[in-house]
mmCIF file of C-alpha atoms in Angstrom:
data_model
loop_
_atom_site.group_PDB
_atom_site.id
_atom_site.type_symbol
_atom_site.label_atom_id
_atom_site.label_comp_id
_atom_site.label_asym_id
_atom_site.label_seq_id
_atom_site.Cartn_x
_atom_site.Cartn_y
_atom_site.Cartn_z
ATOM 1 C CA MET A 1042 41.859 35.740 10.916
ATOM 2 C CA ARG A 1043 39.430 35.932 8.009
ATOM 3 C CA LYS A 1044 41.375 33.254 6.112
ATOM 4 C CA ILE A 1045 41.260 30.921 9.118
ATOM 5 C CA LEU A 1046 37.511 31.474 9.526
ATOM 6 C CA PHE A 1047 36.930 30.812 5.815
ATOM 7 C CA ILE A 1048 38.883 27.554 5.962
ATOM 8 C CA LEU A 1049 36.978 26.416 9.039
ATOM 9 C CA LEU A 1050 33.659 27.092 7.317
ATOM 10 C CA ILE A 1051 34.416 25.015 4.207
ATOM 11 C CA PRO A 1052 33.668 21.570 5.713
ATOM 12 C CA PHE A 1053 30.465 22.818 7.340
ATOM 13 C CA THR A 1054 29.270 24.484 4.136
ATOM 14 C CA ALA A 1055 29.990 21.361 2.092
ATOM 15 C CA PHE A 1056 28.124 19.201 4.605
ATOM 16 C CA ALA A 1057 25.158 21.577 4.564
ATOM 17 C CA GLN A 1058 24.825 21.076 0.797
ATOM 18 C CA GLN A 1059 24.155 17.369 1.135
ATOM 19 C CA VAL A 1060 21.970 14.802 2.853
ATOM 20 C CA VAL A 1061 23.376 11.591 4.312
ATOM 21 C CA ILE A 1062 21.161 8.485 4.282
ATOM 22 C CA THR A 1063 22.237 5.234 5.911
ATOM 23 C CA GLY A 1064 20.278 2.022 6.227
ATOM 24 C CA GLN A 1065 20.200 -1.577 7.343
ATOM 25 C CA VAL A 1066 18.708 -4.096 4.903
ATOM 26 C CA PRO A 1067 19.077 -7.542 6.530
ATOM 27 C CA ASP A 1068 17.377 -9.380 3.647
ATOM 28 C CA SER A 1069 19.340 -7.725 0.863
ATOM 29 C CA PRO A 1070 22.375 -9.500 -0.594
ATOM 30 C CA ASP A 1071 25.603 -7.559 -0.836
ATOM 31 C CA SER A 1072 26.425 -5.514 -3.932
ATOM 32 C CA MET A 1073 22.744 -4.843 -4.650
ATOM 33 C CA ASP A 1074 22.047 -1.320 -5.886
ATOM 34 C CA VAL A 1075 20.180 1.251 -3.785
ATOM 35 C CA PHE A 1076 18.641 3.980 -5.943
ATOM 36 C CA VAL A 1077 17.935 7.633 -5.188
ATOM 37 C CA TYR A 1078 15.277 9.802 -6.804
ATOM 38 C CA LYS A 1079 15.815 13.531 -6.155
ATOM 39 C CA PRO A 1080 13.498 16.403 -7.082
ATOM 40 C CA ILE A 1081 13.806 17.756 -10.602
ATOM 41 C CA GLY A 1082 13.972 21.455 -9.911
ATOM 42 C CA THR A 1083 11.189 21.810 -7.366
ATOM 43 C CA TYR A 1084 9.069 18.996 -8.855
ATOM 44 C CA PHE A 1085 8.659 15.623 -7.186
ATOM 45 C CA ASN A 1086 10.464 12.939 -9.165
ATOM 46 C CA SER A 1087 9.456 9.283 -9.440
ATOM 47 C CA GLN A 1088 10.910 8.525 -12.883
ATOM 48 C CA TYR A 1089 14.587 9.501 -12.957
ATOM 49 C CA LYS A 1090 17.218 7.628 -10.922
ATOM 50 C CA GLN A 1091 19.788 10.273 -10.080
ATOM 51 C CA GLY A 1092 22.159 8.330 -7.873
ATOM 52 C CA VAL A 1093 23.085 4.845 -6.787
ATOM 53 C CA GLY A 1094 24.768 3.151 -3.837
ATOM 54 C CA LYS A 1095 25.658 -0.422 -2.962
ATOM 55 C CA VAL A 1096 24.683 -2.697 -0.108
ATOM 56 C CA VAL A 1097 27.773 -3.809 1.847
ATOM 57 C CA GLU A 1098 27.335 -6.261 4.730
ATOM 58 C CA HIS A 1099 23.564 -5.594 4.662
ATOM 59 C CA GLN A 1100 24.075 -1.850 5.064
ATOM 60 C CA PHE A 1101 24.293 1.138 2.763
ATOM 61 C CA LYS A 1102 25.343 4.772 2.919
ATOM 62 C CA LEU A 1103 24.281 7.416 0.433
ATOM 63 C CA VAL A 1104 25.549 10.987 0.255
ATOM 64 C CA VAL A 1105 22.982 12.954 -1.729
ATOM 65 C CA PRO A 1106 23.820 16.497 -2.921
ATOM 66 C CA MET A 1107 20.923 18.777 -1.910
ATOM 67 C CA THR A 1108 20.955 22.576 -2.032
ATOM 68 C CA THR A 1109 17.229 23.018 -1.330
ATOM 69 C CA PRO A 1110 14.647 21.054 0.707
ATOM 70 C CA GLY A 1111 12.543 18.432 -1.035
ATOM 71 C CA PHE A 1112 11.306 14.857 -1.184
ATOM 72 C CA ILE A 1113 13.694 12.070 -2.114
ATOM 73 C CA THR A 1114 12.954 8.383 -2.582
ATOM 74 C CA ILE A 1115 15.389 5.683 -1.445
ATOM 75 C CA GLU A 1116 14.631 2.335 -3.053
ATOM 76 C CA ASN A 1117 15.721 -1.166 -3.865
ATOM 77 C CA LYS A 1118 13.935 -4.522 -3.770
ATOM 78 C CA TYR A 1119 14.185 -4.710 0.029
ATOM 79 C CA VAL A 1120 13.631 -1.143 1.183
ATOM 80 C CA LYS A 1121 11.711 1.930 0.081
ATOM 81 C CA SER A 1122 11.358 5.243 1.885
ATOM 82 C CA VAL A 1123 9.984 8.572 0.733
ATOM 83 C CA LEU A 1124 11.674 11.240 2.841
ATOM 84 C CA PHE A 1125 11.297 14.993 3.082
ATOM 85 C CA VAL A 1126 14.838 16.215 3.698
ATOM 86 C CA GLU A 1127 16.608 19.524 4.125
ATOM 87 C CA PRO A 1128 20.278 20.237 3.328
ATOM 88 C CA GLY A 1129 22.448 18.958 6.182
ATOM 89 C CA ASP A 1130 19.996 16.257 7.285
ATOM 90 C CA TYR A 1131 21.034 12.781 8.371
ATOM 91 C CA VAL A 1132 18.512 9.909 8.243
ATOM 92 C CA ASP A 1133 19.079 6.271 9.182
ATOM 93 C CA ILE A 1134 16.606 3.606 8.018
ATOM 94 C CA GLY A 1135 16.240 0.356 9.942
ATOM 95 C CA ILE A 1136 13.801 -2.528 9.867
ATOM 96 C CA SER A 1137 12.131 -4.099 12.898
ATOM 97 C CA ARG A 1138 10.495 -7.521 12.693
ATOM 98 C CA GLU A 1139 6.938 -7.572 14.005
ATOM 99 C CA GLY A 1140 5.501 -10.994 13.286
ATOM 100 C CA SER A 1141 5.393 -11.387 9.522
ATOM 101 C CA GLN A 1142 5.352 -7.627 8.982
ATOM 102 C CA GLY A 1143 8.415 -5.445 8.672
ATOM 103 C CA LYS A 1144 8.292 -1.987 10.210
ATOM 104 C CA LYS A 1145 10.716 0.739 9.211
ATOM 105 C CA LEU A 1146 12.447 2.566 12.057
ATOM 106 C CA TYR A 1147 14.208 5.887 11.643
ATOM 107 C CA LYS A 1148 16.915 7.825 13.422
ATOM 108 C CA GLY A 1149 18.247 11.298 12.760
ATOM 109 C CA ASN A 1150 16.441 14.422 11.592
ATOM 110 C CA ASN A 1151 12.632 14.262 11.639
ATOM 111 C CA ALA A 1152 12.709 10.537 12.496
ATOM 112 C CA ALA A 1153 9.259 10.564 14.122
ATOM 113 C CA GLY A 1154 7.691 12.106 11.014
ATOM 114 C CA HIS A 1155 9.410 9.684 8.655
ATOM 115 C CA GLU A 1156 7.964 6.770 10.629
ATOM 116 C CA LEU A 1157 4.443 8.174 10.294
ATOM 117 C CA PHE A 1158 4.682 8.536 6.519
ATOM 118 C CA ASN A 1159 6.528 5.326 5.701
ATOM 119 C CA ASN A 1160 4.710 2.739 7.823
ATOM 120 C CA ASP A 1161 1.187 1.367 8.126
ATOM 121 C CA THR A 1162 -0.292 4.281 10.080
ATOM 122 C CA PRO A 1163 -3.460 6.401 9.699
ATOM 123 C CA LEU A 1164 -1.410 8.670 7.411
ATOM 124 C CA SER A 1165 -0.620 5.923 4.886
ATOM 125 C CA GLU A 1166 -2.231 6.092 1.450
ATOM 126 C CA ASP A 1167 -4.412 2.980 1.749
ATOM 127 C CA LYS A 1168 -5.797 4.097 5.122
ATOM 128 C CA MET A 1169 -6.796 7.468 3.654
ATOM 129 C CA ALA A 1170 -8.617 5.723 0.823
ATOM 130 C CA GLY A 1171 -10.682 3.837 3.395
ATOM 131 C CA LEU A 1172 -11.436 7.016 5.346
ATOM 132 C CA MET A 1173 -12.769 8.794 2.270
ATOM 133 C CA GLU A 1174 -14.846 5.770 1.288
ATOM 134 C CA GLN A 1175 -16.423 5.883 4.733
ATOM 135 C CA VAL A 1176 -17.160 9.609 4.416
ATOM 136 C CA LEU A 1177 -18.965 9.047 1.112
ATOM 137 C CA ASP A 1178 -20.816 5.981 2.411
ATOM 138 C CA THR A 1179 -22.272 7.891 5.377
ATOM 139 C CA ALA A 1180 -22.743 11.517 4.217
ATOM 140 C CA LYS A 1181 -26.340 12.694 3.900
ATOM 141 C CA THR A 1182 -25.613 16.114 2.396
ATOM 142 C CA VAL A 1183 -22.933 17.878 0.325
ATOM 143 C CA ASN A 1184 -21.880 19.927 3.337
ATOM 144 C CA GLY A 1185 -21.780 16.797 5.465
ATOM 145 C CA ALA A 1186 -19.371 15.127 3.047
ATOM 146 C CA LEU A 1187 -17.154 18.225 2.910
ATOM 147 C CA TRP A 1188 -17.140 18.408 6.692
ATOM 148 C CA GLY A 1189 -16.152 14.750 6.851
ATOM 149 C CA MET A 1190 -13.170 15.331 4.558
ATOM 150 C CA ARG A 1191 -11.992 18.440 6.430
ATOM 151 C CA ASN A 1192 -12.494 16.840 9.839
ATOM 152 C CA ASN A 1193 -10.383 13.854 8.809
ATOM 153 C CA LEU A 1194 -7.682 16.199 7.554
ATOM 154 C CA SER A 1195 -7.639 18.027 10.889
ATOM 155 C CA GLU A 1196 -7.393 14.774 12.860
ATOM 156 C CA LEU A 1197 -4.613 13.382 10.670
ATOM 157 C CA LYS A 1198 -2.559 16.559 11.096
ATOM 158 C CA SER A 1199 -2.734 16.298 14.892
ATOM 159 C CA PRO A 1200 0.224 13.917 15.490
ATOM 160 C CA LEU A 1201 2.443 16.056 13.262
ATOM 161 C CA LEU A 1202 1.521 19.132 15.278
ATOM 162 C CA VAL A 1203 2.383 17.287 18.494
ATOM 163 C CA TYR A 1204 5.815 16.358 17.094
ATOM 164 C CA LEU A 1205 6.357 19.955 15.965
ATOM 165 C CA ARG A 1206 5.572 21.350 19.425
ATOM 166 C CA LYS A 1207 7.947 18.834 21.001
ATOM 167 C CA GLY A 1208 10.692 19.869 18.597
ATOM 168 C CA GLU A 1209 10.868 16.372 17.085
ATOM 169 C CA ILE A 1210 10.255 17.620 13.538
ATOM 170 C CA SER A 1211 11.265 20.876 11.860
ATOM 171 C CA VAL A 1212 8.901 23.614 10.718
ATOM 172 C CA GLY A 1213 9.818 22.888 7.098
ATOM 173 C CA PHE A 1214 9.091 19.190 7.558
ATOM 174 C CA TYR A 1215 5.729 19.954 9.178
ATOM 175 C CA GLU A 1216 4.614 22.380 6.478
ATOM 176 C CA ASN A 1217 5.580 20.107 3.586
ATOM 177 C CA MET A 1218 4.064 17.018 5.179
ATOM 178 C CA VAL A 1219 0.784 18.832 5.841
ATOM 179 C CA THR A 1220 0.680 19.812 2.164
ATOM 180 C CA THR A 1221 1.385 16.190 1.207
ATOM 181 C CA LEU A 1222 -1.260 14.932 3.623
ATOM 182 C CA GLU A 1223 -3.758 17.369 2.123
ATOM 183 C CA SER A 1224 -2.929 16.210 -1.426
ATOM 184 C CA ARG A 1225 -3.265 12.506 -0.500
ATOM 185 C CA LEU A 1226 -6.604 13.037 1.188
ATOM 186 C CA LEU A 1227 -7.868 15.219 -1.663
ATOM 187 C CA TYR A 1228 -6.899 12.620 -4.270
ATOM 188 C CA ASN A 1229 -8.721 9.849 -2.430
ATOM 189 C CA PHE A 1230 -11.788 12.018 -1.863
ATOM 190 C CA LEU A 1231 -12.026 12.978 -5.549
ATOM 191 C CA ASN A 1232 -11.400 9.373 -6.545
ATOM 192 C CA ALA A 1233 -14.182 8.115 -4.274
ATOM 193 C CA VAL A 1234 -16.701 10.649 -5.629
ATOM 194 C CA GLY A 1235 -15.638 10.043 -9.234
ATOM 195 C CA ASN A 1236 -16.038 6.287 -8.874
ATOM 196 C CA ARG A 1237 -19.557 6.757 -7.591
ATOM 197 C CA LEU A 1238 -20.425 8.935 -10.571
ATOM 198 C CA ASP A 1239 -18.845 6.445 -12.982
ATOM 199 C CA LYS A 1240 -20.713 3.479 -11.450
ATOM 200 C CA PRO A 1241 -23.810 4.778 -9.639
ATOM 201 C CA GLU A 1242 -25.218 1.257 -9.313
ATOM 202 C CA THR A 1243 -22.404 0.296 -6.920
ATOM 203 C CA ARG A 1244 -23.106 3.098 -4.426
ATOM 204 C CA LYS A 1245 -24.031 2.006 -0.909
ATOM 205 C CA ASN A 1246 -25.235 5.490 0.022
ATOM 206 C CA LYS A 1247 -28.028 6.869 -2.177
ATOM 207 C CA ALA A 1248 -28.572 10.039 -0.153
ATOM 208 C CA LEU A 1249 -26.795 12.295 -2.662
ATOM 209 C CA THR A 1250 -28.159 12.751 -6.173
ATOM 210 C CA GLU A 1251 -25.906 12.840 -9.242
ATOM 211 C CA LYS A 1252 -26.277 16.623 -9.327
ATOM 212 C CA GLU A 1253 -25.249 16.853 -5.673
ATOM 213 C CA MET A 1254 -22.258 14.568 -6.257
ATOM 214 C CA LYS A 1255 -21.040 16.881 -9.029
ATOM 215 C CA GLN A 1256 -21.586 19.876 -6.774
ATOM 216 C CA LEU A 1257 -19.587 18.072 -4.090
ATOM 217 C CA LEU A 1258 -16.671 17.659 -6.507
ATOM 218 C CA GLN A 1259 -16.821 21.316 -7.487
ATOM 219 C CA ASP A 1260 -16.929 22.470 -3.866
ATOM 220 C CA ALA A 1261 -14.005 20.211 -2.969
ATOM 221 C CA VAL A 1262 -11.740 21.546 -5.731
ATOM 222 C CA ASP A 1263 -12.764 25.096 -4.863
ATOM 223 C CA LEU A 1264 -11.480 24.433 -1.336
ATOM 224 C CA PHE A 1265 -8.358 22.478 -2.330
ATOM 225 C CA ASP A 1266 -7.467 22.810 -5.998
ATOM 226 C CA PRO A 1267 -5.397 19.887 -7.378
ATOM 227 C CA PHE A 1268 -3.910 22.373 -9.873
ATOM 228 C CA ASP A 1269 -2.463 24.503 -7.045
ATOM 229 C CA GLU A 1270 1.295 24.669 -7.642
ATOM 230 C CA LYS A 1271 1.988 24.087 -3.942
ATOM 231 C CA TYR A 1272 1.308 20.380 -4.529
ATOM 232 C CA THR A 1273 3.911 19.964 -7.297
ATOM 233 C CA SER A 1274 6.730 19.166 -4.864
ATOM 234 C CA SER A 1275 4.719 16.476 -3.046
ATOM 235 C CA PRO A 1276 4.710 12.732 -3.816
ATOM 236 C CA ASP A 1277 2.140 11.678 -6.430
ATOM 237 C CA ALA A 1278 1.617 15.269 -7.588
ATOM 238 C CA SER A 1279 1.090 14.050 -11.161
ATOM 239 C CA GLN A 1280 -1.511 11.525 -10.000
ATOM 240 C CA LEU A 1281 -3.498 14.285 -8.285
ATOM 241 C CA VAL A 1282 -3.379 16.515 -11.372
ATOM 242 C CA ALA A 1283 -4.420 13.592 -13.592
ATOM 243 C CA LYS A 1284 -7.407 12.897 -11.342
ATOM 244 C CA LYS A 1285 -8.791 16.409 -11.769
ATOM 245 C CA CYS A 1286 -8.081 16.232 -15.506
ATOM 246 C CA TYR A 1287 -10.103 13.018 -15.713
ATOM 247 C CA LEU A 1288 -13.021 14.593 -13.847
ATOM 248 C CA LEU A 1289 -12.929 17.588 -16.220
ATOM 249 C CA LYS A 1290 -12.844 15.322 -19.256
ATOM 250 C CA LYS A 1291 -15.879 13.398 -17.961
ATOM 251 C CA GLY A 1292 -17.775 16.659 -17.478
ATOM 252 C CA TYR A 1293 -18.080 16.176 -13.720
ATOM 253 C CA LEU A 1294 -16.229 19.464 -13.166
ATOM 254 C CA ARG A 1295 -16.388 22.794 -14.948
ATOM 255 C CA GLY A 1296 -13.251 24.054 -16.657
ATOM 256 C CA PRO A 1297 -11.744 25.765 -19.716
ATOM 257 C CA ALA A 1298 -11.248 24.038 -23.048
ATOM 258 C CA PRO A 1299 -8.346 21.547 -23.068
ATOM 259 C CA MET A 1300 -4.969 22.382 -24.667
ATOM 260 C CA THR A 1301 -5.305 19.466 -27.057
ATOM 261 C CA ASP A 1302 -2.798 20.603 -29.711
ATOM 262 C CA PHE A 1303 0.239 20.527 -27.423
ATOM 263 C CA TRP A 1304 -0.404 16.936 -26.305
ATOM 264 C CA LEU A 1305 -0.893 15.479 -29.803
ATOM 265 C CA HIS A 1306 2.877 14.913 -29.870
ATOM 266 C CA PHE A 1307 2.604 12.573 -26.860
ATOM 267 C CA GLU A 1308 1.078 9.108 -26.623
ATOM 268 C CA GLU A 1309 -2.631 8.721 -25.888
ATOM 269 C CA PRO A 1310 -2.447 8.102 -22.094
ATOM 270 C CA SER A 1311 -0.519 11.380 -21.642
ATOM 271 C CA ARG A 1312 -3.184 13.437 -23.371
ATOM 272 C CA ILE A 1313 -5.333 13.528 -20.246
ATOM 273 C CA TYR A 1314 -3.075 16.401 -19.119
ATOM 274 C CA ALA A 1315 -4.557 18.591 -21.863
ATOM 275 C CA TYR A 1316 -7.102 19.637 -19.237
ATOM 276 C CA ALA A 1317 -4.439 21.031 -16.882
ATOM 277 C CA PRO A 1318 -3.440 24.716 -16.921
ATOM 278 C CA SER A 1319 -0.332 26.022 -18.682
ATOM 279 C CA ALA A 1320 1.347 26.642 -15.296
ATOM 280 C CA LEU A 1321 1.671 22.846 -14.915
ATOM 281 C CA LEU A 1322 2.637 22.152 -18.515
ATOM 282 C CA GLU A 1323 6.392 21.750 -17.947
ATOM 283 C CA MET A 1324 5.938 19.370 -15.003
ATOM 284 C CA ASN A 1325 3.348 17.206 -16.751
ATOM 285 C CA ALA A 1326 5.215 17.089 -20.065
ATOM 286 C CA GLY A 1327 8.583 16.478 -18.383
ATOM 287 C CA ASN A 1328 7.272 13.604 -16.275
ATOM 288 C CA GLU A 1329 5.477 12.022 -19.218
ATOM 289 C CA PHE A 1330 8.603 12.304 -21.381
ATOM 290 C CA LEU A 1331 10.651 10.558 -18.690
ATOM 291 C CA ALA A 1332 7.969 7.879 -18.303
ATOM 292 C CA TYR A 1333 7.995 7.328 -22.071
ATOM 293 C CA LEU A 1334 11.773 6.895 -22.082
ATOM 294 C CA ASN A 1335 11.647 4.479 -19.140
ATOM 295 C CA LYS A 1336 8.733 2.276 -20.176
ATOM 296 C CA ARG A 1337 8.108 2.414 -23.920
ATOM 297 C CA PRO A 1338 9.918 0.462 -26.659
ATOM 298 C CA SER A 1339 12.909 2.347 -27.999
ATOM 299 C CA ASP A 1340 12.073 4.412 -31.095
ATOM 300 C CA LYS A 1341 15.008 6.741 -31.744
ATOM 301 C CA ALA A 1342 13.297 8.851 -34.381
ATOM 302 C CA LYS A 1343 10.285 9.463 -32.148
ATOM 303 C CA GLN A 1344 12.494 10.137 -29.123
ATOM 304 C CA TYR A 1345 14.453 12.833 -30.916
ATOM 305 C CA ALA A 1346 11.335 14.352 -32.442
ATOM 306 C CA LEU A 1347 9.826 14.567 -28.965
ATOM 307 C CA LEU A 1348 13.066 16.034 -27.591
ATOM 308 C CA ASP A 1349 13.075 18.761 -30.253
ATOM 309 C CA TYR A 1350 9.449 19.562 -29.494
ATOM 310 C CA PHE A 1351 10.108 19.652 -25.745
ATOM 311 C CA LYS A 1352 13.163 21.910 -26.199
ATOM 312 C CA TYR A 1353 11.193 24.255 -28.426
ATOM 313 C CA ASN A 1354 8.524 24.714 -25.750
ATOM 314 C CA PHE A 1355 10.846 24.612 -22.710
ATOM 315 C CA PRO A 1356 14.345 25.669 -23.840
ATOM 316 C CA ARG A 1357 15.568 26.077 -20.248
ATOM 317 C CA SER A 1358 13.613 23.263 -18.639
ATOM 318 C CA VAL A 1359 14.958 21.601 -15.499
ATOM 319 C CA TYR A 1360 13.948 18.302 -17.134
ATOM 320 C CA LEU A 1361 16.330 18.567 -20.081
ATOM 321 C CA PRO A 1362 19.462 17.152 -18.350
ATOM 322 C CA ALA A 1363 17.463 14.154 -17.108
ATOM 323 C CA VAL A 1364 15.817 13.534 -20.481
ATOM 324 C CA GLU A 1365 19.095 13.821 -22.392
ATOM 325 C CA GLU A 1366 20.911 11.521 -19.958
ATOM 326 C CA LEU A 1367 18.235 8.846 -20.259
ATOM 327 C CA MET A 1368 18.320 9.072 -24.035
ATOM 328 C CA THR A 1369 22.116 8.668 -23.987
ATOM 329 C CA LYS A 1370 21.844 5.569 -21.762
ATOM 330 C CA LYS A 1371 19.339 3.979 -24.134
ATOM 331 C CA ARG A 1372 21.514 4.317 -27.254
#
């Protein structure tokens, strides 16, 4: 009896260790690649293509091995979706024509949530940028600006909470999307304040002094710290960390001395991460190494020197297989 039960469980267990993504891409020619970006360890990944599928008769099917929940990106020239998935999930991506605009439609697990985060809705990145600009253009006090940010966050979370109560999204999806929503809003808030400090002459609202603007930044990061490790699994985690690093470098925020020595081995743009804490060092260095391999001219000596340095500091890093594979492909 135990043998029979074990055999019956094998297909289910195997299925539970993967995610199945299907899609319709009416504008895509056949044989075009569809790429997958999976998390690297628990870190969000936007640099390393870990899988590939093909469009056949304007459709594709991808079977993505996944043993833990996380964000994946599905992408080619004609479709892009950033999806929070859990092992065993099935997601279908379709496109609806609405005038000249294409809208992505989803079926399967957490479909309602995927539509919110992958279409032109109040939760999209550009809409959040506008919301935070409005908060800064109308706030009369530091507390008023903070209230505006937190009130917007509460309102944006509302549709997700409705879907959760209806059982249309999972608890894991809700929790991770709220964290992502928080990180997106925080980035745009810090960016809006930083821009006003960089170019005070362009400010529409003169109610807050420079000192108050800096206090506003400090209060915001005390409430929601971009260096909090909970954000590292969310899309654009590196962008959020870099934003706080920039504000520290400019002196708009208080912080410890930067870890300059470590970053001297990397190119100049990467050195902004010297202002981040050691807890984020592996993620920042791993992502910058991958970006260097993807975008910079090939310099084998420098690549291997950087690899040796990375291995010395992170001998068991989750980034090493990705880095070594990319280096092999570029030989």
